[in-house]
GROMACS .gro file of C-alpha atoms in nm:
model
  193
    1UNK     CA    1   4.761  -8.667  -1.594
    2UNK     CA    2   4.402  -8.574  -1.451
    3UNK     CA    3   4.418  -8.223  -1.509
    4UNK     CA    4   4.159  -8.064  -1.787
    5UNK     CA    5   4.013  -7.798  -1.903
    6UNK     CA    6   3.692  -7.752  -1.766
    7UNK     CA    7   3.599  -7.430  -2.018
    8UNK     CA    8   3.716  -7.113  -2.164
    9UNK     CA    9   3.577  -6.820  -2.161
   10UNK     CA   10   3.671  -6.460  -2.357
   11UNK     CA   11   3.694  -6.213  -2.114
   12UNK     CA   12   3.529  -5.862  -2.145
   13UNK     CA   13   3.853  -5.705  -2.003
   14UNK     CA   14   4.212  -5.881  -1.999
   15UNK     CA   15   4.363  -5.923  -1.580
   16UNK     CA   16   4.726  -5.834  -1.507
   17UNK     CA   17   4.594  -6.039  -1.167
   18UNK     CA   18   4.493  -6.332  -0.981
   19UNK     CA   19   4.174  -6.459  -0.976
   20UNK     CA   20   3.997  -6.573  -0.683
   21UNK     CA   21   3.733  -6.801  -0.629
   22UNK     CA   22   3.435  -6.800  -0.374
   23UNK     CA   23   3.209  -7.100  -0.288
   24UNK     CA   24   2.875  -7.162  -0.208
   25UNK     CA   25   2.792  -6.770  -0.291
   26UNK     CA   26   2.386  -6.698  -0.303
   27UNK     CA   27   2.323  -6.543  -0.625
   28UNK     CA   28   1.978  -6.479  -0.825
   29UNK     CA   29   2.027  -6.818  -1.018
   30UNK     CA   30   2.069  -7.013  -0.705
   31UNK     CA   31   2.366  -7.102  -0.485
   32UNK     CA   32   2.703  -7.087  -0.721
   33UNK     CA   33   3.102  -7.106  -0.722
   34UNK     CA   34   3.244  -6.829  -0.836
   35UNK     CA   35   3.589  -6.679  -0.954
   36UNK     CA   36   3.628  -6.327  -0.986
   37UNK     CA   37   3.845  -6.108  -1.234
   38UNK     CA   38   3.978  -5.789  -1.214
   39UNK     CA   39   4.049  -5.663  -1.582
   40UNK     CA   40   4.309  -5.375  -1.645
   41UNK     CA   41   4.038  -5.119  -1.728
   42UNK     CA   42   3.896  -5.139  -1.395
   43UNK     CA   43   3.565  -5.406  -1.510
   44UNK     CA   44   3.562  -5.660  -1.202
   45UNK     CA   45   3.362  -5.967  -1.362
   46UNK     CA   46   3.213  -6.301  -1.157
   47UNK     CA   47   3.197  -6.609  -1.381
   48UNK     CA   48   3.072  -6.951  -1.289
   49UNK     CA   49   3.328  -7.154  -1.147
   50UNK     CA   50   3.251  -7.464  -1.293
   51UNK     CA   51   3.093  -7.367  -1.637
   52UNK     CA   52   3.235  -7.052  -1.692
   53UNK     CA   53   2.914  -6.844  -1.741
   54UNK     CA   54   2.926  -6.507  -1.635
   55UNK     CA   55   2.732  -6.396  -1.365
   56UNK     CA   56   2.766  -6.056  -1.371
   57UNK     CA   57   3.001  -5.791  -1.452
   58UNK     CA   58   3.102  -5.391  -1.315
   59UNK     CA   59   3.233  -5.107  -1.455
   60UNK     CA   60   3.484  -4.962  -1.153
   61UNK     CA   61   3.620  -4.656  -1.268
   62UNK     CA   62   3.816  -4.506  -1.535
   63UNK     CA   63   4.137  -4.445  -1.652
   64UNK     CA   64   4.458  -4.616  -1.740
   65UNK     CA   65   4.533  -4.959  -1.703
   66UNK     CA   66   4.562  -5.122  -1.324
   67UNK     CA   67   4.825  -5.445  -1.187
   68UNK     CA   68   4.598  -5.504  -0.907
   69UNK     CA   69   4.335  -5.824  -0.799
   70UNK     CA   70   4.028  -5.840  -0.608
   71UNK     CA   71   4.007  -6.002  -0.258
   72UNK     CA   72   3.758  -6.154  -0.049
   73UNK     CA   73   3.623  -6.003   0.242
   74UNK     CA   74   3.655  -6.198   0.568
   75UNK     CA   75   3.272  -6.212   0.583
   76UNK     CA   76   3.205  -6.380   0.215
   77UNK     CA   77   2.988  -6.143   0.166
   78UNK     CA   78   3.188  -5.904  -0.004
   79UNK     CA   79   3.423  -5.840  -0.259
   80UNK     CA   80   3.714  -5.555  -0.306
   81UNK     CA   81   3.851  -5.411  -0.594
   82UNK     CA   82   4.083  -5.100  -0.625
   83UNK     CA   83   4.122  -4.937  -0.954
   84UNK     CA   84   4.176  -4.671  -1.208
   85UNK     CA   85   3.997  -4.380  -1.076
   86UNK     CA   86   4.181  -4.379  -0.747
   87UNK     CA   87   3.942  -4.560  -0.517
   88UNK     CA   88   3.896  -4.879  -0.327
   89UNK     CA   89   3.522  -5.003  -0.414
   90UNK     CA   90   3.338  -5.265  -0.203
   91UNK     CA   91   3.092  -5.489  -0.430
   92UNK     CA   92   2.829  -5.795  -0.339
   93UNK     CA   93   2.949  -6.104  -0.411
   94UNK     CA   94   2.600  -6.258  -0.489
   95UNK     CA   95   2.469  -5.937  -0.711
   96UNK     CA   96   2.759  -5.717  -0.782
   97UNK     CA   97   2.596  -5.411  -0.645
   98UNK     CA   98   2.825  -5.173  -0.487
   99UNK     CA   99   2.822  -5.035  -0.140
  100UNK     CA  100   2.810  -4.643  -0.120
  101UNK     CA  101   2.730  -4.618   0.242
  102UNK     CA  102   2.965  -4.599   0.543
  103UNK     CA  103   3.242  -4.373   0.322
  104UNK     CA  104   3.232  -4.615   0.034
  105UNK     CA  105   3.382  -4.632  -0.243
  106UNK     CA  106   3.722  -4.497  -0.019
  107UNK     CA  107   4.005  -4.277  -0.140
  108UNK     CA  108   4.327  -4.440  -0.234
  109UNK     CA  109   4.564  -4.175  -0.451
  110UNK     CA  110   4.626  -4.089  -0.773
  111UNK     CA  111   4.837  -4.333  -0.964
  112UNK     CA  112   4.810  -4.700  -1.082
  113UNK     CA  113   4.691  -4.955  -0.887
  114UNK     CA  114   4.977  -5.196  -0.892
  115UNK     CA  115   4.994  -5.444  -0.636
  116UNK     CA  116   4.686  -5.735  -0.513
  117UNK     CA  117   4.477  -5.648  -0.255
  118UNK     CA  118   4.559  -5.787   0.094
  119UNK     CA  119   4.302  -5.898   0.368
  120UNK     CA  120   4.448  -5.899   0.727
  121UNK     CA  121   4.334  -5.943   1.076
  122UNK     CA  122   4.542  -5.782   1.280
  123UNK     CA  123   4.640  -5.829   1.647
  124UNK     CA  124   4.384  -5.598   1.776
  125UNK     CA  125   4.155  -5.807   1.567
  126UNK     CA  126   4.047  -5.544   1.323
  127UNK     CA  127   4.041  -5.657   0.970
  128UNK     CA  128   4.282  -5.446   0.716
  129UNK     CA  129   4.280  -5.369   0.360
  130UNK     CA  130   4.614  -5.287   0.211
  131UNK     CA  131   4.581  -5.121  -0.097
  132UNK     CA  132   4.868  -5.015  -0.333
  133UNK     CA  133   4.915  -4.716  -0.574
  134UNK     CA  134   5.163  -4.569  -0.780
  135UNK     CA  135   5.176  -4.167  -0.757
  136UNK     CA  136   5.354  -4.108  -0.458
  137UNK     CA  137   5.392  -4.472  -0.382
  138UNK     CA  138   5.141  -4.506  -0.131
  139UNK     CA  139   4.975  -4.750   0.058
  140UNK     CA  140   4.617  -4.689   0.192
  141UNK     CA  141   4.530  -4.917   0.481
  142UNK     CA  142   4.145  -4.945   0.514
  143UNK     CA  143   4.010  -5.052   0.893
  144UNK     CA  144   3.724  -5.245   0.755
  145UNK     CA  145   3.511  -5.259   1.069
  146UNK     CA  146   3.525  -4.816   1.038
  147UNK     CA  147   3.604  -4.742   0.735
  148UNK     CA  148   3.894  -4.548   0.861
  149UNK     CA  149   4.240  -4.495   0.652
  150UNK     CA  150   4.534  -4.413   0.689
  151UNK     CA  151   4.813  -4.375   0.454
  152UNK     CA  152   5.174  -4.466   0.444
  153UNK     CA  153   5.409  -4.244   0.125
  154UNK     CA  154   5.657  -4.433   0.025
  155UNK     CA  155   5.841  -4.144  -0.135
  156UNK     CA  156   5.761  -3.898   0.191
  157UNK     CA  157   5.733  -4.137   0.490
  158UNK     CA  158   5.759  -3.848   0.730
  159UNK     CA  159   5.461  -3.709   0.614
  160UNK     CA  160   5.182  -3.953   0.698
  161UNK     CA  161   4.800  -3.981   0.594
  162UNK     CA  162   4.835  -3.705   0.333
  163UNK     CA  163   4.689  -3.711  -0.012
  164UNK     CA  164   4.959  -3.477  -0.176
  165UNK     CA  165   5.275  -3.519   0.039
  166UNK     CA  166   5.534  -3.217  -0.021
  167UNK     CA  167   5.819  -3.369  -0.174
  168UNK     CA  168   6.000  -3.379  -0.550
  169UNK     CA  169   6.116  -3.713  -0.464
  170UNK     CA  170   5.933  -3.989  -0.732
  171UNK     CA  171   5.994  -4.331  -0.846
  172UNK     CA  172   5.913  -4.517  -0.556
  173UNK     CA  173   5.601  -4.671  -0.685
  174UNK     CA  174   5.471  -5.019  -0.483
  175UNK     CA  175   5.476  -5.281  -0.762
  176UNK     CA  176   5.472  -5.559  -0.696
  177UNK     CA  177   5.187  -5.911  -0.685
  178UNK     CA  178   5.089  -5.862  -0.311
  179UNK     CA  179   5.145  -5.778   0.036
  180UNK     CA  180   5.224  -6.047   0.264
  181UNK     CA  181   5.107  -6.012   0.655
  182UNK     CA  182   5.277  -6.178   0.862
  183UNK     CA  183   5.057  -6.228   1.175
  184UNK     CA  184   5.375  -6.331   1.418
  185UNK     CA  185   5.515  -5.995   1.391
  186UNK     CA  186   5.192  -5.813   1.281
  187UNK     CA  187   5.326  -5.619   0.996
  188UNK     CA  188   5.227  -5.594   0.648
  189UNK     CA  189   5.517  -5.553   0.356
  190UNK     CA  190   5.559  -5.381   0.044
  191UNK     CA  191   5.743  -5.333  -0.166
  192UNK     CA  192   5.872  -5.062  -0.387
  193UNK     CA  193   6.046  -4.941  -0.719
   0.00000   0.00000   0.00000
């Protein structure tokens, strides 16, 4: 009976996503909440979490239409989006500039991004991002303290960290809203069509 709406906004580019929010982030206009948007056409967007304003906005790509969400970077200080044109970019959550250093933006495959990001830290105490794409159902896991990938296809398993697996078999796109880790058994899932 508490709950209301605290504003709405029109969005410059509609989410098939989550949101997620940030606190406390330093931005040009002084310290600020924020929640960020990935839209379908690849435009990742940070509004004002309690008015609504936007704070800034970027263009990530091009293409068709992505099923995927941002996440947070274990640090704050950054945010991750993987879209349309087949990469996984790496933004500041204060400004919205992108990193282009250290192999960024980094290679994730042809095909739709279609599942959230996932943020792990893994029992060797590297932090993971797990991205998903259609095309030859892949997953791309990015060691974020080296930048280094590797690459799991779901439709040609046997034939690991490859870009264009040989194989006819298709259909097994990852589609789903995330990948859970579970930090017991130290294993990522995903799922697939």
């Amino acid at each position: 009976s508490q709950l209301k709406q605290l504003f709405k906004v029109t969005l410059p580019d509609n989410p098939d996503g989550a949101p997620v929010l940030l606190t406390n982030v330093s931005t040009s206009s002084g310290v600020r909440d924020l929640i960020f948007v990935l839209g379908e056409h690849s435009n990742l967007t940070a509004f004002d979490a309690n008015t609504g304003s936007q704070v800034w906005t970027k263009s990530l790509g091009s293409g068709g239409i992505i099923n995927s969400a941002p996440a947070i970077d274990p640090s704050r200080q950054f945010i991750y989006a993987n879209t349309a044109d087949g990469k996984a970019h790496k933004l500041n959550v204060g400004t919205g500039t992108e990193v282009t250093t250290g192999g960024w933006p980094i290679t994730t495959g042809s095909g739709k991004s279609s599942s959230e990001l996932t943020i792990a830290t893994a029992k060797d105490g590297h932090n993971y991002l797990y991205c998903a794409n259609q095309g030859h159902g892949r997953i791309t896991t990015i060691n974020l303290d080296t930048g280094t990938t590797h690459v799991c296809n779901l439709t040609a398993s046997e034939q690991p960290d490859t870009e264009s697996p040989s194989t006819s078999v298709s259909g097994c796109a990852p589609w789903s809203r995330g990948m859970p880790y579970d930090s017991s058994l130290d294993r990522v899932f995903a799922m697939s069509g």
